[in-house]
Short mmCIF file of C-alpha atoms in Angstrom, two decimals:
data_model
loop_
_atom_site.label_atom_id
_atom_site.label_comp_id
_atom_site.label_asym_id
_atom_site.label_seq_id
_atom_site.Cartn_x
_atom_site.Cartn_y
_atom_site.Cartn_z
CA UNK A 17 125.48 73.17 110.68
CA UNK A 18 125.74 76.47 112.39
CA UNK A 19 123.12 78.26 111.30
CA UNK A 20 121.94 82.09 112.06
CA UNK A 21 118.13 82.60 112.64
CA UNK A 22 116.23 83.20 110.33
CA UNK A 23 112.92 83.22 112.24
CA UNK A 24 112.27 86.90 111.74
CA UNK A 25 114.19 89.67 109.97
CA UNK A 26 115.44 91.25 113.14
CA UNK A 27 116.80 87.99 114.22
CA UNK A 28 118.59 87.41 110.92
CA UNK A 29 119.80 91.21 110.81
CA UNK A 30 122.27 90.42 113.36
CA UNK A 31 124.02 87.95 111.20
CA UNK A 32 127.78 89.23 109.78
CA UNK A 33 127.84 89.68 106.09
CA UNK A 34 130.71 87.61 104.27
CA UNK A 35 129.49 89.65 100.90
CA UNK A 36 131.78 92.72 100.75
CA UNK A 37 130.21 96.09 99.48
CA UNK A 38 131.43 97.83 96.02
CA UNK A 39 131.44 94.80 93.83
CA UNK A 40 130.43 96.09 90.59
CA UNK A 41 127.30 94.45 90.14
CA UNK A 42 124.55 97.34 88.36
CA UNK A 43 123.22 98.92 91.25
CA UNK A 44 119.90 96.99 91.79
CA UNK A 45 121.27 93.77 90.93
CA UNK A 46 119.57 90.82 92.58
CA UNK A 47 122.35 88.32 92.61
CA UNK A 48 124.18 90.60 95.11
CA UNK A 49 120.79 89.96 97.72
CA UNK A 50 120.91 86.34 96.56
CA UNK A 51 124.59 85.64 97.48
CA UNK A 52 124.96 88.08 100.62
CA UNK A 53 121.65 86.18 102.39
CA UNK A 54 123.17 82.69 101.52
CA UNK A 55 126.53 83.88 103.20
CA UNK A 56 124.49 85.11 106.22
CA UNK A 57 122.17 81.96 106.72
CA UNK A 58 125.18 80.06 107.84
CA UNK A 59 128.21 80.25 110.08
CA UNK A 60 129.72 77.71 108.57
CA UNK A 61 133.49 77.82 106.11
CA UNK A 62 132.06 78.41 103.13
CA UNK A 63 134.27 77.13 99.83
CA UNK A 64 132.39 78.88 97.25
CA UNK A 65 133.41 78.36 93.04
CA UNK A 66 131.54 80.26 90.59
CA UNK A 67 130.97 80.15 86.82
CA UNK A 68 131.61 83.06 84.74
CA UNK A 69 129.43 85.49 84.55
CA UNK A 70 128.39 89.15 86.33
CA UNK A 71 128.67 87.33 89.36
CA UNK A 72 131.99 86.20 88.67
CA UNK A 73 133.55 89.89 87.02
CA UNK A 74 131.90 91.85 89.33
CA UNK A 75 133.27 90.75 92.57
CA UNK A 76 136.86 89.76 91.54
CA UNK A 77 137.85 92.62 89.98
CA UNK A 78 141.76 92.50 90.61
CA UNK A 79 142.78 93.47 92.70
CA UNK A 80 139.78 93.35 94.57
CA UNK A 81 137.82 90.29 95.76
CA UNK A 82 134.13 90.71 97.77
CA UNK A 83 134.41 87.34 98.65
CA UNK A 84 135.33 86.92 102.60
CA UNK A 85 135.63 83.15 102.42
CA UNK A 86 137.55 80.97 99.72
CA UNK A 87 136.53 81.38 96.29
CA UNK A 88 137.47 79.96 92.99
CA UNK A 89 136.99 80.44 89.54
CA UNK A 90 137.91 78.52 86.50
CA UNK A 91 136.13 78.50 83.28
CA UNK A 92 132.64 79.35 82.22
CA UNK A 93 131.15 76.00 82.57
CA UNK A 94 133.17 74.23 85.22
CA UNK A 95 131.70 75.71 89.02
CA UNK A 96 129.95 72.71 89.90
CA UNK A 97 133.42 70.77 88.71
CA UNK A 98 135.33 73.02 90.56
CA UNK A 99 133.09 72.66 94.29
CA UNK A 100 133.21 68.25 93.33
CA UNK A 101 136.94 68.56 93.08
CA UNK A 102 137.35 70.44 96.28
CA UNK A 103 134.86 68.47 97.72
CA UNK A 104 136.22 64.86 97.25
CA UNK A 105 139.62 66.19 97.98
CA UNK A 106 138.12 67.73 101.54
CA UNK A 107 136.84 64.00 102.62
CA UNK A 108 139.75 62.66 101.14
CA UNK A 109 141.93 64.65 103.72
CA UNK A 110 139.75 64.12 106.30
CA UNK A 111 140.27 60.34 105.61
CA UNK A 112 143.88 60.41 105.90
CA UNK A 113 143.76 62.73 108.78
CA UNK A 114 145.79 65.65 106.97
CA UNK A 115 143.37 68.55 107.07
CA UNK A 116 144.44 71.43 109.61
CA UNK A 117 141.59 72.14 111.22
CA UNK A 118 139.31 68.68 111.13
CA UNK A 119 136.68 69.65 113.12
CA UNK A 120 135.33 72.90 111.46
CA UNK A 121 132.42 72.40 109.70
CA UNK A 122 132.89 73.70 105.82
CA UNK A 123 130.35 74.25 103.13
CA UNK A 124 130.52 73.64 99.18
CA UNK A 125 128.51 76.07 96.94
CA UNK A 126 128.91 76.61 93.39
CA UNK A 127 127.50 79.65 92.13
CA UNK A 128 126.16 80.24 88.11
CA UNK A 129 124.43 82.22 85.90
CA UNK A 130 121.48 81.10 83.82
CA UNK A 131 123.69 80.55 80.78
CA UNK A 132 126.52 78.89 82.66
CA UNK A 133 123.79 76.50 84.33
CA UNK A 134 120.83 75.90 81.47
CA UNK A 135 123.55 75.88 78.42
CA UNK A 136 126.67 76.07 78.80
CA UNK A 137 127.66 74.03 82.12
CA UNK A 138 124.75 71.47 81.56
CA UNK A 139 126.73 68.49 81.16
CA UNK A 140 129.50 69.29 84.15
CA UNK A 141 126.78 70.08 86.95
CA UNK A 142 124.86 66.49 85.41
CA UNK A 143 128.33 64.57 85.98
CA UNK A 144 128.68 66.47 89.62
CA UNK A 145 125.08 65.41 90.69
CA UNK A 146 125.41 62.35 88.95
CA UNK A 147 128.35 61.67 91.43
CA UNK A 148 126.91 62.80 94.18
CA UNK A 149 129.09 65.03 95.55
CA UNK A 150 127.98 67.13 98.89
CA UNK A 151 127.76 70.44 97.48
CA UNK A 152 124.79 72.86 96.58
CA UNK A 153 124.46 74.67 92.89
CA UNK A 154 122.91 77.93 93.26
CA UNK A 155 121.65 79.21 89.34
CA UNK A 156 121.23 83.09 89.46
CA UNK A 157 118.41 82.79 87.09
CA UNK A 158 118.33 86.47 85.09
CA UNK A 159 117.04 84.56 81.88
CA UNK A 160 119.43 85.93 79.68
CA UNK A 161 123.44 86.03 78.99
CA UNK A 162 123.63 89.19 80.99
CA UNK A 163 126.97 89.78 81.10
CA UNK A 164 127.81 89.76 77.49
CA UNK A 165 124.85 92.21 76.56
CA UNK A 166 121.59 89.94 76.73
CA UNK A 167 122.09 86.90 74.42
CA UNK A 168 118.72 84.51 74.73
CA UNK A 169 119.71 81.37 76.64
CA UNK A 170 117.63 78.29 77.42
CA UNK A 171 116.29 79.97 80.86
CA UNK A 172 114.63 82.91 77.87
CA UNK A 173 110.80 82.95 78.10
CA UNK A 174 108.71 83.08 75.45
CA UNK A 175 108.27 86.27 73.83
CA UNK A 176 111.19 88.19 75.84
CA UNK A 177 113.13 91.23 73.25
CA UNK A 178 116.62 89.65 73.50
CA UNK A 179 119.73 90.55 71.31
CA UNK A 180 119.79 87.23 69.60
CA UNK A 181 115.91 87.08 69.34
CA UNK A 182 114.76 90.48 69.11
CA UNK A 183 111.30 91.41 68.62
CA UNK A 184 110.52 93.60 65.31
CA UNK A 185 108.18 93.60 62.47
CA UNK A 186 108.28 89.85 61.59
CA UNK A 187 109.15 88.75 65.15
CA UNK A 188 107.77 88.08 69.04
CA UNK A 189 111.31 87.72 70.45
CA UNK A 190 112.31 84.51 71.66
CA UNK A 191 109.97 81.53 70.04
CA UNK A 192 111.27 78.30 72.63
CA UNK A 193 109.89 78.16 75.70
CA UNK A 194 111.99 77.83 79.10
CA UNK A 195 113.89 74.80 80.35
CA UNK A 196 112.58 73.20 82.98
CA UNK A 197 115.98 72.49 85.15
CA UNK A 198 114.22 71.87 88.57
CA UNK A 199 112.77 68.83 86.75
CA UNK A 200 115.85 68.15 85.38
CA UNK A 201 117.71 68.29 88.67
CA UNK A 202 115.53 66.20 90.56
CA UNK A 203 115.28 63.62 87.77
CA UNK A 204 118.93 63.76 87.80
CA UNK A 205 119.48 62.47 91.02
CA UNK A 206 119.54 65.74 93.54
CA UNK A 207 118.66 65.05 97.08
CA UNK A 208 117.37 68.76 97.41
CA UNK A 209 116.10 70.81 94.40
CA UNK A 210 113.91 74.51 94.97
CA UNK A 211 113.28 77.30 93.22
CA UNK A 212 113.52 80.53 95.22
CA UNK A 213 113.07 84.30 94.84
CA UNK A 214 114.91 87.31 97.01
CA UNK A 215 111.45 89.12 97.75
CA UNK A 216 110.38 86.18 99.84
CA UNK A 217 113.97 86.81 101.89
CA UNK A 218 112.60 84.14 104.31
CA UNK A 219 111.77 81.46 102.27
CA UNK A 220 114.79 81.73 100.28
CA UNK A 221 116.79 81.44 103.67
CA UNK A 222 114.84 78.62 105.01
CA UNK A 223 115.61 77.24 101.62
CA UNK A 224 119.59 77.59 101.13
CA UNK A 225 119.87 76.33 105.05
CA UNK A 226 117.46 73.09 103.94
CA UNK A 227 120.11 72.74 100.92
CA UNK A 228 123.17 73.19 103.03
CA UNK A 229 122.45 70.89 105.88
CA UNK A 230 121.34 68.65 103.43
CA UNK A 231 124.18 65.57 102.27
CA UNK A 232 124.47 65.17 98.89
CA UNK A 233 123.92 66.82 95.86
CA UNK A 234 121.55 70.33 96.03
CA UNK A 235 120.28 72.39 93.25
CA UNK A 236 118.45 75.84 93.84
CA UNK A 237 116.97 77.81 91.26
CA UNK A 238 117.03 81.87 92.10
CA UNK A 239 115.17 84.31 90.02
CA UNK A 240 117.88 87.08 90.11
CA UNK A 241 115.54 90.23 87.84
CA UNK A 242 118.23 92.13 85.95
CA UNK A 243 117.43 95.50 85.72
CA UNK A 244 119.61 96.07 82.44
CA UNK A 245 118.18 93.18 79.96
CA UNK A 246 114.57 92.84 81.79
CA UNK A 247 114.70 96.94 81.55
CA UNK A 248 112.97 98.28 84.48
CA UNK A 249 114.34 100.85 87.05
CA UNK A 250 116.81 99.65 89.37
CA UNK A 251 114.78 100.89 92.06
CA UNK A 252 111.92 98.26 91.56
CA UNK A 253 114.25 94.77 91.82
CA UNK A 254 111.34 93.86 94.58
CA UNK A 255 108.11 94.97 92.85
CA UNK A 256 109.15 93.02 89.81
CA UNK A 257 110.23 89.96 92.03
CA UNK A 258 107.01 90.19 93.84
CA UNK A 259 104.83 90.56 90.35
CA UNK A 260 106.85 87.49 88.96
CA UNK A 261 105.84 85.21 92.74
CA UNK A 262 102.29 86.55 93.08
CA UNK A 263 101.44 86.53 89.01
CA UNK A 264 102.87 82.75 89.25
CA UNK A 265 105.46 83.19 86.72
CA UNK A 266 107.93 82.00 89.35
CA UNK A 267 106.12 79.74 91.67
CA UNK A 268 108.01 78.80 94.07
CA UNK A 269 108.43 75.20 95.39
CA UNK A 270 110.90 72.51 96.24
CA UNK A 271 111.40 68.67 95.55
CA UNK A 272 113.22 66.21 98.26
CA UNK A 273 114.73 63.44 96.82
CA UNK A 274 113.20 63.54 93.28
CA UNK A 275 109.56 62.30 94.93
CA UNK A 276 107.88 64.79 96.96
CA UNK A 277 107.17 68.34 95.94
CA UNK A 278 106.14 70.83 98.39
CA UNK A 279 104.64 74.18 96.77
CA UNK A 280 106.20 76.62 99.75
CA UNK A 281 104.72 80.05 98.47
CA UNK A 282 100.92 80.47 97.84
CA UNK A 283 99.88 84.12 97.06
CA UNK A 284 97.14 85.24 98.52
CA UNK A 285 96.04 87.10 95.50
CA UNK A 286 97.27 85.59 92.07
CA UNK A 287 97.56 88.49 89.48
CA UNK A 288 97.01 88.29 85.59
CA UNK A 289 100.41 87.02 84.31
CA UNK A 290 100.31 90.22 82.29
CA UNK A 291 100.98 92.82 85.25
CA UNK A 292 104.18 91.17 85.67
CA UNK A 293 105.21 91.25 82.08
CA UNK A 294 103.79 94.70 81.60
CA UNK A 295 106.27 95.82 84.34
CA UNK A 296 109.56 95.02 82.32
CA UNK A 297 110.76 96.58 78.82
CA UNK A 298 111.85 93.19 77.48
CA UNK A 299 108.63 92.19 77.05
CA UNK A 300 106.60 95.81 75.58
CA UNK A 301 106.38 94.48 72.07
CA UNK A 302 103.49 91.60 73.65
CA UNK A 303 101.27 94.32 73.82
CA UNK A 304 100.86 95.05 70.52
CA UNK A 305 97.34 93.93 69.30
CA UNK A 306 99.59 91.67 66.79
CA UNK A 307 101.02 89.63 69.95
CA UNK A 308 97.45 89.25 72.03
CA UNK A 309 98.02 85.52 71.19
CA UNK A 310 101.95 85.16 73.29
CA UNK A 311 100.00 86.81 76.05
CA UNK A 312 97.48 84.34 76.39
CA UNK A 313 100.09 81.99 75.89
CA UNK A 314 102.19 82.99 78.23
CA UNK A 315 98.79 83.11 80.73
CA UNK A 316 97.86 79.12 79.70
CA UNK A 317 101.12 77.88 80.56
CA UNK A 318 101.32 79.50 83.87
CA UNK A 319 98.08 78.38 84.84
CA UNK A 320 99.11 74.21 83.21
CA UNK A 321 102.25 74.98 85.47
CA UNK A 322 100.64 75.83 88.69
CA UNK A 323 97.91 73.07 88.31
CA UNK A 324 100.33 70.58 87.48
CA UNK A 325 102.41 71.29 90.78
CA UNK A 326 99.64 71.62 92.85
CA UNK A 327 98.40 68.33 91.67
CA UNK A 328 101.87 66.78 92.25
CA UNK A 329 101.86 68.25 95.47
CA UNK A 330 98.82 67.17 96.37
CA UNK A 331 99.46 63.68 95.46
CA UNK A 332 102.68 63.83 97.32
CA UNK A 333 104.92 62.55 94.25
CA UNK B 8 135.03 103.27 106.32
CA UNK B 9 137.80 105.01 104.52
CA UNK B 10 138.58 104.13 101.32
CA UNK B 11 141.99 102.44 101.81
CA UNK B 12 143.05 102.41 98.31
CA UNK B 13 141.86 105.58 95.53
CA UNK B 14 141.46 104.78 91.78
CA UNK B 15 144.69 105.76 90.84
CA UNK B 16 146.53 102.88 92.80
CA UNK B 17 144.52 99.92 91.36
CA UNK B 18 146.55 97.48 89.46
CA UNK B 19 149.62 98.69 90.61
CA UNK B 20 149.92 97.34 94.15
CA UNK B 21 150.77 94.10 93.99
CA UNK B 22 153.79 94.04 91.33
CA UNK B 23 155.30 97.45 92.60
CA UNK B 24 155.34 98.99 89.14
CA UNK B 25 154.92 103.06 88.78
CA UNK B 26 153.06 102.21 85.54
CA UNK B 27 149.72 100.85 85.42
CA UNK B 28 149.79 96.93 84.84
CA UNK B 29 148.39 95.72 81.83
CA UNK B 30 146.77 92.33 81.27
CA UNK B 31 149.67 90.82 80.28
CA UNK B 32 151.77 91.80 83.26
CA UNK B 33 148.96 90.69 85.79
CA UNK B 34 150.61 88.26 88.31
CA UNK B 35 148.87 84.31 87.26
CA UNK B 36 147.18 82.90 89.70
CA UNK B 37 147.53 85.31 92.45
CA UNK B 38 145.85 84.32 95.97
CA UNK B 39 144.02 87.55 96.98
CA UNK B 40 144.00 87.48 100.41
CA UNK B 41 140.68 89.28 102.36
CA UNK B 42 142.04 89.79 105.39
CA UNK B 43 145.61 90.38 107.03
CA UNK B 44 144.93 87.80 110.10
CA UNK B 45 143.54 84.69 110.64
CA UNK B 46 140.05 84.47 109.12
CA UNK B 47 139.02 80.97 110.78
CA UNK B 48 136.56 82.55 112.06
CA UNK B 49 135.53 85.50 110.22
CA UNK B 50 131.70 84.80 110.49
CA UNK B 51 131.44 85.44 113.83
CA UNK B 52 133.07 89.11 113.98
CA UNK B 53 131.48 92.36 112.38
CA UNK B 54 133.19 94.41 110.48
CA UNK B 55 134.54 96.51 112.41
CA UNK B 56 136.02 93.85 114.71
CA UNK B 57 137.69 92.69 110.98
CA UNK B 58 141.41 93.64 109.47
CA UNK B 59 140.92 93.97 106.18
CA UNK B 60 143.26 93.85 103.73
CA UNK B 61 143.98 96.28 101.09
CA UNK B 62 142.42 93.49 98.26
CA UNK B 63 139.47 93.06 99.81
CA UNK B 64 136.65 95.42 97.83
CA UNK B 65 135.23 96.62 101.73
CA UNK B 66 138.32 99.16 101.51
CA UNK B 67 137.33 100.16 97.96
CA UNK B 68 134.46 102.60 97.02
CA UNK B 69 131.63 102.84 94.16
CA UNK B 70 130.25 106.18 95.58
CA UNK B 71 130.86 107.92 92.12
CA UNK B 72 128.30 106.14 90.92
CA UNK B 73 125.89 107.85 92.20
CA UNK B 74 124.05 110.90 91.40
CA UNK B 75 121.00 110.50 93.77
CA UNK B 76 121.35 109.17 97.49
CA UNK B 77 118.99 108.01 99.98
CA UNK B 78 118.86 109.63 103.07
CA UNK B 79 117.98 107.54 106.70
CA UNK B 80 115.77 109.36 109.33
CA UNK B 81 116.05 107.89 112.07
CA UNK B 82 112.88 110.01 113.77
CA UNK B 83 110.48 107.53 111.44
CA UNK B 84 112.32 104.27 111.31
CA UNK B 85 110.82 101.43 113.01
CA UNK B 86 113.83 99.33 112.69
CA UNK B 87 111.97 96.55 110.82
CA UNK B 88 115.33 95.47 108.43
CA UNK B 89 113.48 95.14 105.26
CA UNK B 90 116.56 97.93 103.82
CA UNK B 91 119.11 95.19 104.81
CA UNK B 92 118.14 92.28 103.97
CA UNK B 93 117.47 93.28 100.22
CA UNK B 94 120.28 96.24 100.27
CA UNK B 95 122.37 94.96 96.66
CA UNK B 96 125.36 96.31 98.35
CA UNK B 97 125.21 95.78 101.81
CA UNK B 98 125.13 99.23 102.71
CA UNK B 99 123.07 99.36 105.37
CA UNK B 100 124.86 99.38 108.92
CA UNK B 101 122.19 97.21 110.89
CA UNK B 102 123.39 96.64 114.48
CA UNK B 103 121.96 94.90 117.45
CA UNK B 104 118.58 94.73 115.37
CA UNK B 105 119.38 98.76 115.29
CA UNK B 106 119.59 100.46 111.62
CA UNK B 107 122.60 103.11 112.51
CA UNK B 108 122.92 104.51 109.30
CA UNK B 109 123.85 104.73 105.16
CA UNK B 110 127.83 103.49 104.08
CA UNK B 111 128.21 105.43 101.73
CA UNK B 112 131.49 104.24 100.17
CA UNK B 113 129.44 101.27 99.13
CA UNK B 114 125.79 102.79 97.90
CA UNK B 115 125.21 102.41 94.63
CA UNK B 116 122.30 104.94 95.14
CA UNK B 117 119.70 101.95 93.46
CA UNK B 118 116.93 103.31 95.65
CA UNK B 119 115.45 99.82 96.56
CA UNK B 120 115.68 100.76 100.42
CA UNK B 121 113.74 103.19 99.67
CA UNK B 122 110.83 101.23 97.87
CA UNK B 123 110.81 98.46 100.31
CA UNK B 124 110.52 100.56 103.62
CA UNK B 125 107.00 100.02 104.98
CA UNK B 126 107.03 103.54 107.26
CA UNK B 127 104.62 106.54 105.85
CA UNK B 128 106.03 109.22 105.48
CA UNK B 129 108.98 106.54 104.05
CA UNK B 130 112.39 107.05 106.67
CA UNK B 131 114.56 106.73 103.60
CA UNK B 132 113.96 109.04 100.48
CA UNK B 133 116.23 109.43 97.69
CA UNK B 134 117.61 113.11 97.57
CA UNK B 135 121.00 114.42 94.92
CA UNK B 136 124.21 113.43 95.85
CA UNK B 137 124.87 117.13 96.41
CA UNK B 138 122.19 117.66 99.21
CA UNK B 139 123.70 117.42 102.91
CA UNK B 140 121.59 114.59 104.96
CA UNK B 141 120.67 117.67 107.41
CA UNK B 142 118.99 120.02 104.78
CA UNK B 143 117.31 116.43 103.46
CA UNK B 144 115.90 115.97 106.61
CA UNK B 145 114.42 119.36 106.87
CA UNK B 146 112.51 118.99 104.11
CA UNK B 147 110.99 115.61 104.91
CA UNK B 148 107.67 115.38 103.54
CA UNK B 149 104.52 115.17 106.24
CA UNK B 150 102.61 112.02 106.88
CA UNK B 151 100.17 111.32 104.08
CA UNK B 152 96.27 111.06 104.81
CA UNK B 153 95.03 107.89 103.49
CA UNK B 154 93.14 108.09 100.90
CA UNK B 155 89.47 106.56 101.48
#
């Protein structure tokens, strides 16, 4: 793989973007820095299907297209189908010796949204892991159905203010807690699963180059924070991103092969769980004397999370 | 950075029509096509060593969108990148480890550059979109004392 340096940021600045400007993605949207930095980390052809979602109607907007390398679309559910399709047709070419250019090294990368990877497209990325297709699934992890006005999906925390859960009199918000897809993934069968957020730029490169060098199946969780549903200021995509890494909401790690899990971010100072929820509008209602008791839910799983990785980690399973 | 195509025009292009196409008119399953040559190997050129075609959104523009701007000084910059790498729009021109300068065709006006630049005073500010970058820069605030 051909890959663009990612040692330091000047380095990496001198990479060519493959992410076109004026998509119309809200300005402050962090699936924009997700999807630009994976185009950069690589100099590779990139094939690149996505599910629908604000990724999807923001930057194929006829007749526009952001995308400088080939892109497809299909249906909501079907990205992962669409990258194992183009996939097993690519090596069957190659087989038979019909492909144009043979030699130049190409890429698969499905792209979805939290709803089009938790819910909706569950069962078709399964059967394209299952299969084992070379390809890596990126989820743009906003925890909500963004694009269709904040529906609850099963990447919704406990407690968040959606539409379909709102928080009122008699209500918290959402009740369920969040779906554990990295677990999922790597029980599944994926050679490379991570979760990743675009404040730590570098370890989210280091990350999507592990993935795409990697053969076989790759799954890599992104927290994309959406400025509309989470409701902060567009201006502070990075302070809440760094709140949600350094309060351990979003811990970031990786799993090879199903077996060994590597935490690969440890803050240096761990903040209350509450700065970071205190930061975003979906999640004002928990401060209510009535809701003390989500908060210190909220806190007891993030701490049962973080000791249960680092004890995985630490006993290298 | 022109913008090759203006509001008016979108839609229209690609059947020829003097009306504005409608959903149902929309041509199925039309290959939009980035750039007018060969793009084999289109990761390895820069922008403005690219032809790009009239589909591709670089030749479009979202400045409307904005009613504040952020404004670059180059005086304070130290050129560390952190505006790039998490600019939602890729609006920051970043050469040769060099920041030249704002695209404004393609600034949403978000102000994360802004937040994220490490520099006191900060070499990007947010100013309104009616402000000229020159008067901006006159009134650059001083460097802040820190406070002990």
């Amino acid at each position: 793989m051909a890959i663009t340096s990612v040692k330091n940021l000047k380095e990496f600045s001198t990479s060519n973007d493959r992410f076109e400007g004026a998509h119309l993605l809200c300005p402050g949207c962090a699936h924009s820095m997700i999807v630009r930095e994976l185009m950069n980390c690589t100099d590779d052809n990139l094939v690149i299907s996505t599910n629908t979602g604000c990724l999807e109607v923001s930057t194929a907007v006829y007749p526009y297209t952001s995308w400088d390398t080939s892109w497809i679309h299909i249906g909501f559910e079907n990205a992962a189908t669409a990258a194992a399709g183009a996939e097993a047709m690519y090596k069957a070419r190659k087989r038979k010796g019909t492909l144009k250019n043979p030699d130049a090294p190409v890429k698969f990368v499905a792209f979805g949204g939290d709803g089009s990877t938790y819910d909706i497209g569950f069962q078709w990325l399964s059967g394209a892991v299952e299969r084992g297709h070379n390809f890596t699934y990126i989820c743009l992890d906003n925890e909500n159905y963004a694009n269709t006005g904040g529906q609850r999906s099963s990447a919704t925390p406990i407690g968040a203010s959606t539409t379909t859960a709102p928080a009122g009199r008699v209500s918290y918000g959402e009740k369920r807690n969040k779906k554990d897809m990295l677990a999922i993934m790597a029980a599944n069968g994926a050679s490379y699963v991570a979760q990743v957020a675009p404040n730590k730029w570098k370890n989210m490169a280091q990350a999507f180059q592990k993935a795409l060098s990697t053969d076989g199946p790759c799954y890599i969780n992104a927290m994309s924070a959406c400025t509309t549903e989470w409701k902060f200021d567009p201006k502070d995509t990075i302070n809440i991103s760094d709140l949600a890494t350094d309060s351990l909401a979003f811990p970031l790690y990786e799993i090879i092969n199903g077996t060994e899990l590597n935490i690969t971010y440890r803050p240096k100072n761990v903040l209350p769980v509450k700065d970071y929820l205190a930061a975003q509008g979906r999640f004002k209602h928990l401060f209510k004397p009535e809701n003390a008791h989500v908060l210190e839910e909220w806190q007891k799983r993030v701490d049962e999370k973080w000791e249960y990785l680092q004890r995985r980690e630490e006993a290298r399973v | 950075m022109s913008n090759v195509l203006s509001n008016e025009k979108r839609g229209m292009r690609e059947l020829g029509a003097e009306k504005k196409v409608g959903w149902n008119e929309v041509t199925h399953g039309v290959v939009l096509h980035s750039f007018e040559d060969d793009a084999a190997d289109i990761a390895l050129r820069k922008a403005e060593d690219r032809k790009y075609s009239e589909f591709s959104s670089y030749t479009a523009t979202v400045a409307s969108w904005r009613v504040i701007k952020p404004v670059y000084n180059r005086d304070i910059c130290i050129d560390c990148q952190n505006c790039w790498v998490w600019c939602p729009d890729s609006s920051i021109i970043s050469r040769d480890k060099q920041i030249l300068g704002i695209d404004y065709d393609h600034c949403k006006g978000c102000g994360v550059c802004v937040e994220v630049c490490p520099t006191n005073p900060k070499s990007l500010l947010m100013f309104g979109e009616a402000l000229s970058s020159d008067d901006a820069i006159a009134q650059w605030p001083v460097k802040e004392k820190k406070e002990k």
